[in-house]
mmCIF file of C-alpha atoms and ligand atoms in Angstrom:
data_model
loop_
_atom_site.group_PDB
_atom_site.id
_atom_site.type_symbol
_atom_site.label_atom_id
_atom_site.label_comp_id
_atom_site.label_asym_id
_atom_site.label_seq_id
_atom_site.Cartn_x
_atom_site.Cartn_y
_atom_site.Cartn_z
ATOM 1 C CA UNK N 49 -35.010 -14.508 2.052
ATOM 2 C CA UNK N 50 -31.321 -14.607 3.043
ATOM 3 C CA UNK N 51 -31.011 -10.940 2.124
ATOM 4 C CA UNK N 52 -34.173 -10.156 4.082
ATOM 5 C CA UNK N 53 -32.759 -11.953 7.114
ATOM 6 C CA UNK N 54 -29.503 -9.972 6.871
ATOM 7 C CA UNK N 55 -31.473 -6.712 6.696
ATOM 8 C CA UNK N 56 -33.721 -7.652 9.657
ATOM 9 C CA UNK N 57 -36.713 -7.588 7.340
ATOM 10 C CA UNK N 58 -39.981 -9.437 7.281
ATOM 11 C CA UNK N 59 -41.482 -11.791 4.715
ATOM 12 C CA UNK N 60 -45.164 -11.921 3.759
ATOM 13 C CA UNK N 61 -46.282 -14.751 1.493
ATOM 14 C CA UNK N 62 -49.376 -16.220 -0.082
ATOM 15 C CA UNK N 63 -49.798 -18.775 -2.824
ATOM 16 C CA UNK N 64 -50.133 -22.500 -3.376
ATOM 17 C CA UNK N 65 -49.140 -24.853 -0.548
ATOM 18 C CA UNK N 66 -45.923 -26.223 -2.177
ATOM 19 C CA UNK N 67 -44.670 -22.642 -2.461
ATOM 20 C CA UNK N 68 -45.721 -21.801 1.104
ATOM 21 C CA UNK N 69 -43.968 -24.916 2.426
ATOM 22 C CA UNK N 70 -40.708 -23.741 0.860
ATOM 23 C CA UNK N 71 -41.160 -20.269 2.340
ATOM 24 C CA UNK N 72 -42.036 -21.819 5.716
ATOM 25 C CA UNK N 73 -38.918 -24.018 5.744
ATOM 26 C CA UNK N 74 -36.669 -21.104 4.771
ATOM 27 C CA UNK N 75 -38.298 -18.878 7.397
ATOM 28 C CA UNK N 76 -37.514 -21.390 10.131
ATOM 29 C CA UNK N 77 -33.981 -22.095 8.888
ATOM 30 C CA UNK N 78 -33.083 -18.423 8.482
ATOM 31 C CA UNK N 79 -35.106 -17.232 11.488
ATOM 32 C CA UNK N 80 -36.826 -14.558 9.405
ATOM 33 C CA UNK N 81 -40.105 -13.138 10.761
ATOM 34 C CA UNK N 82 -42.586 -14.472 8.211
ATOM 35 C CA UNK N 83 -46.335 -14.369 7.875
ATOM 36 C CA UNK N 84 -48.084 -16.881 5.634
ATOM 37 C CA UNK N 85 -51.581 -16.448 4.262
ATOM 38 C CA UNK N 86 -52.903 -19.976 3.880
ATOM 39 C CA UNK N 87 -55.235 -20.553 0.993
ATOM 40 C CA UNK N 88 -57.286 -23.506 2.164
ATOM 41 C CA UNK N 89 -60.573 -24.534 0.653
ATOM 42 C CA UNK N 90 -63.250 -23.146 2.919
ATOM 43 C CA UNK N 91 -66.790 -24.440 3.057
ATOM 44 C CA UNK N 92 -68.507 -22.798 6.022
ATOM 45 C CA UNK N 93 -66.083 -19.984 6.877
ATOM 46 C CA UNK N 94 -67.234 -19.893 10.515
ATOM 47 C CA UNK N 95 -65.178 -22.691 12.073
ATOM 48 C CA UNK N 96 -67.913 -25.344 12.057
ATOM 49 C CA UNK N 97 -67.054 -27.833 9.291
ATOM 50 C CA UNK N 98 -63.317 -28.334 10.068
ATOM 51 C CA UNK N 99 -62.645 -28.562 6.358
ATOM 52 C CA UNK N 100 -59.913 -25.921 6.416
ATOM 53 C CA UNK N 101 -57.715 -27.000 9.334
ATOM 54 C CA UNK N 102 -53.976 -26.311 9.496
ATOM 55 C CA UNK N 103 -51.552 -27.942 11.911
ATOM 56 C CA UNK N 104 -49.939 -25.708 14.515
ATOM 57 C CA UNK N 105 -46.477 -26.059 16.022
ATOM 58 C CA UNK N 106 -45.569 -26.169 19.692
ATOM 59 C CA UNK N 107 -45.014 -22.392 19.464
ATOM 60 C CA UNK N 108 -48.664 -21.594 18.722
ATOM 61 C CA UNK N 109 -49.681 -18.867 21.213
ATOM 62 C CA UNK N 110 -52.841 -20.664 22.408
ATOM 63 C CA UNK N 111 -51.137 -23.460 24.356
ATOM 64 C CA UNK N 112 -54.307 -25.576 24.374
ATOM 65 C CA UNK N 113 -54.142 -25.656 20.564
ATOM 66 C CA UNK N 114 -50.345 -25.992 20.215
ATOM 67 C CA UNK N 115 -49.440 -28.992 18.089
ATOM 68 C CA UNK N 116 -53.065 -29.487 17.069
ATOM 69 C CA UNK N 117 -55.114 -28.545 14.017
ATOM 70 C CA UNK N 118 -56.893 -25.176 14.060
ATOM 71 C CA UNK N 119 -59.482 -23.722 11.721
ATOM 72 C CA UNK N 120 -57.762 -21.579 9.111
ATOM 73 C CA UNK N 121 -60.964 -19.613 8.491
ATOM 74 C CA UNK N 122 -61.382 -18.375 12.054
ATOM 75 C CA UNK N 123 -57.827 -18.543 13.487
ATOM 76 C CA UNK N 124 -56.147 -17.242 10.326
ATOM 77 C CA UNK N 125 -55.879 -17.230 7.437
ATOM 78 C CA UNK N 126 -52.621 -15.380 8.218
ATOM 79 C CA UNK N 127 -50.259 -17.142 10.614
ATOM 80 C CA UNK N 128 -46.690 -16.576 11.718
ATOM 81 C CA UNK N 129 -44.514 -19.261 10.140
ATOM 82 C CA UNK N 130 -43.126 -20.435 13.479
ATOM 83 C CA UNK N 131 -46.685 -21.092 14.714
ATOM 84 C CA UNK N 132 -47.349 -23.658 11.956
ATOM 85 C CA UNK N 133 -46.212 -27.173 11.173
ATOM 86 C CA UNK N 134 -46.665 -27.497 7.421
ATOM 87 C CA UNK N 135 -44.907 -30.881 7.357
ATOM 88 C CA UNK N 136 -47.769 -32.470 9.305
HETATM 89 S S1 FES Q 251 -64.282 -23.425 6.445
HETATM 90 FE FE1 FES Q 251 -65.444 -24.589 7.835
HETATM 91 S S2 FES Q 251 -64.179 -24.669 9.584
HETATM 92 FE FE2 FES Q 251 -63.107 -23.389 8.236
#
């Protein structure tokens, strides 16, 4: 990711949450544009059950949802790293 940052590249990642958390932390530290595909368990897939929520950061573009959980199935599953708070 350091090399990608130096080359003004972009990172795309999917995988298990411990891996994505490491990518997320590096993306924020290195300021690399990064998209994460979150693999949450999904029951309904239409935003009704709230079983797939992910926590957003203060930088989430919908200010009414910033810092709050959003449905991964309908708002994602791909998010920009800076829009998420995976430590929550
Ligand atoms: S799977 Fe039900 S809200 Fe996302």
